[in-house]
Amino acid sequence: MTQGAAAARYVGQSVKRLEDPRLVTGHGRYVDDIVLPGMLHVAFGRSDLARATITRLDTSAAEALDGVHAVFTGADLNSYNDSLRASLHPPESPAPPANMLADGDVRFVGDPYVMVVAESRYIAEDALELVDVEFEPLDPVVDYETAAESDDLVHPELGSNLAHDLPVPNPAQQEAFENAAHIITETWHQHRQTNVPMETRGIVASWQPHAGVMEVWASTQSPHELQLVGARVLGIGEHKMVVNFGDVGGGFGQKMFLGREDMAVLVAAKLLASPVKWIEDRRENLLASNHARIEQMAVTMAVDEDGNFLAADLDQLEDDGAYPLGGPATPGAMATMLYPGPYRMGPVSWRARTVYTNTCGRGAYRGPWQMESVAREQMIDRVAREIGMDPLELRRRNVLTPDDLPYQVSTGLFFETTISPEKTLDQAAEMIGYDDFRAEQAKAREEGRYLGLGMALYIEPTSMGMGPLGTESAMLRVEVDGHVNVFMGTGSHGQSLETTIAQLVADELGVRPEDVTLHQGHGSGYGFGTGGSRSAVIAGSAARGAASGVREKVVAIAAHLMEASADDLEVADGVVSVKGTPSASMTMAQVAATAYQNSDALPEGMEAGLEHTARYKAPPNTHSNACHICTCELDPGTGKVTLLRYVVSEDCGVLINPMVVDGQIAGGVVQGIGGVLYEHAVYDESGNPLASTFLDYLVPTAAEVPELETGHVVVPSDTPGGHKGTGEGGAIGAPPAVFNAVADALAPFGVYPNRQPLDPNAVLSLIASSNDS
């Protein structure tokens, strides 16, 4: 179901993914597939305590083991700590101590304190058993809700566990509260989760002393971030840091920045002048890569008698862990700024805080600011119940309509005229059959069955045009045989850029998608990589610009050779022809051969060759929007929640490849479902992680996920091609939609949850609490 603009020749079509023949036949090339002569392997010794002083660390027995080439501690590597910060952050940014390896103490379970480099991973793991280490345990800071007031400090060097505190009062909010008919307050809690990419982190580094070059193969979302930071750490020129980019088995934010282990491998390779490989195992990934979603938002909303949203007050608190991946910058401020979302809402005051704890560091995870939608959409359902209004009707009374646009949000955000929240809300309600479900739900309750419906409406900021995130380059070259190569700084890790960029180029240049090959990483102009839902707008616009530049030259050469007017020529499927006279034509290969091999035949003054470089600078934001609605059935005897239907109405502008868009939405939805119902990285009060394998950290399978039904509203953006980002939307909308569905199913019991996960134990506890009251 699609509302909006018609498709172009290739853009807008579900073109077969060009990656699939390689990937589905097992011919992908991942980091662990890289084997170099003389390659050594790394294993890290990690702390089993959340906070402790290292009182003894003797590596002599490990060093003596046959096959071990080196054992490194913090004393060996941490002198390279000159600049471990991400390139996004200036040197003066406050941050925890930049140690590759723990030195003197450990600060979370999984903190690496020793690194063994050996002829095999097996030998390296055996050597770790020979490291003689003793710890003096200290009281850890585990509860992020009390961390700011604790006298125990995660990082004594910083003098406080408070990493970030940004209060933004709004005096008008208090006045609105005084005149409100209803004031409702709730604190919404999310819980600790992690990204769980199919391919864990990994890196191979090879130092070439004769050239002073470090060559790297990595599982990364951002090849140029690895180049910039790696060169800084090693003290070499960026041109001497060569990053090779192959297939990447998922990242979801986890592979945007360099981890401490990555940097340690780089330094070890340089010190040993030998290729060094580290592949993270699944336990390490679950314990020590990064965690996310550990946050809460206290919300107070003022509503008038008709259900209009008058004002809100927000207090956001987030757990940064010990060593946040990419630095201590917090998405909390963005979450509070985005809270009004797709609704007319009066003044909002807010405070955003982040604290350090003795746990795995926070990192980006698909839609890292999504607490704004979680808290808002769950709050709207809570408000609806409190004032006795249907939650769909409450949203319809407050949702932004075309007459409201453009819209200035009280928190400082600005929404352009190209969003469509009202349309997606209506489309999703129609797809789910809202009124019919409510009738079915009422009948089911009479029969002792507990059905629920939840919805979530949101606006997603994509393609943010700020700093290094806001620009991307593309160099396009038509080779002598007519094939098209595109070189970009992107870092595709499941977004199908090999196909979608080829579709954009094919339409703009006049070739077929299969005639286009995308090259990422080394040899391309700077780009921040793939993240922040930026590829369609920013990378796509750069590719479109490069293709346009080459097309102009192709037409000029063909017009000159065929003695025709450029205005009379058209280019399609790699053939330049005179409109209406297809027999008068040249192939792209013939034009390219002239451009490279017979430059004397080119128009006077034209440069030889057939290539063009373009760089695109994005506007501050390009907003997507969507509505998610799901239904469920709850078993009060077991606490099990079964999802029945799940629909999404998405407006991501002009779709490049509908199949790819639907795949991106589905992947995010499944992660959101997992977050609410299954996934939980649990710590005990001593800071011990209790979910270090997939036996304990549960992820949903196909059996738990209903068939996803997707509809599209197409309102083109003001960017080239009219595209908007969509990579993170599924993971933003799914958690509150699923949560609200379960809360709705629980309504007959007179309880209302305010925290995730809603696993069977949590559901049974809520039902039991209703029986006790």
PDB file of N, CA and C in Angstrom, residues 164 256 399 419 481 486 507 519 523 542 551 673:
ATOM      1  N   HIS A 164      27.487  14.145  32.661  1.00  0.00           N
ATOM      2  CA  HIS A 164      26.820  15.154  31.842  1.00  0.00           C
ATOM      3  C   HIS A 164      25.561  15.601  32.578  1.00  0.00           C
ATOM      4  N   MET A 256      30.782   1.847  14.737  1.00  0.00           N
ATOM      5  CA  MET A 256      31.032   3.190  14.229  1.00  0.00           C
ATOM      6  C   MET A 256      32.357   3.739  14.740  1.00  0.00           C
ATOM      7  N   VAL A 399      -2.057  15.381  16.740  1.00  0.00           N
ATOM      8  CA  VAL A 399      -1.040  15.135  15.721  1.00  0.00           C
ATOM      9  C   VAL A 399      -0.903  16.346  14.802  1.00  0.00           C
ATOM     10  N   ILE A 419       6.868  16.405   6.193  1.00  0.00           N
ATOM     11  CA  ILE A 419       6.541  15.282   7.074  1.00  0.00           C
ATOM     12  C   ILE A 419       5.048  14.996   6.964  1.00  0.00           C
ATOM     13  N   ASP A 481      35.896   0.053 -20.785  1.00  0.00           N
ATOM     14  CA  ASP A 481      34.908  -0.901 -21.305  1.00  0.00           C
ATOM     15  C   ASP A 481      33.474  -0.474 -21.014  1.00  0.00           C
ATOM     16  N   VAL A 486      32.229   3.410  -8.616  1.00  0.00           N
ATOM     17  CA  VAL A 486      31.924   4.514  -7.709  1.00  0.00           C
ATOM     18  C   VAL A 486      32.711   4.294  -6.429  1.00  0.00           C
ATOM     19  N   ASP A 507      20.050   5.459 -12.891  1.00  0.00           N
ATOM     20  CA  ASP A 507      19.052   6.401 -13.391  1.00  0.00           C
ATOM     21  C   ASP A 507      19.671   7.715 -13.831  1.00  0.00           C
ATOM     22  N   HIS A 519      32.673   0.908  -4.480  1.00  0.00           N
ATOM     23  CA  HIS A 519      33.877   0.620  -3.708  1.00  0.00           C
ATOM     24  C   HIS A 519      33.876   1.526  -2.477  1.00  0.00           C
ATOM     25  N   GLY A 523      40.909   4.757  -0.665  1.00  0.00           N
ATOM     26  CA  GLY A 523      40.913   5.311  -2.009  1.00  0.00           C
ATOM     27  C   GLY A 523      39.744   6.218  -2.293  1.00  0.00           C
ATOM     28  N   ALA A 542      25.486  12.535  -3.083  1.00  0.00           N
ATOM     29  CA  ALA A 542      26.852  12.655  -3.612  1.00  0.00           C
ATOM     30  C   ALA A 542      27.015  11.779  -4.851  1.00  0.00           C
ATOM     31  N   ARG A 551      27.600  12.230 -16.728  1.00  0.00           N
ATOM     32  CA  ARG A 551      26.598  12.170 -17.800  1.00  0.00           C
ATOM     33  C   ARG A 551      26.702  13.391 -18.712  1.00  0.00           C
ATOM     34  N   ILE A 673      11.117  -5.562  19.154  1.00  0.00           N
ATOM     35  CA  ILE A 673      10.360  -6.633  19.801  1.00  0.00           C
ATOM     36  C   ILE A 673      11.247  -7.363  20.800  1.00  0.00           C
TER      37      ILE A 673
END
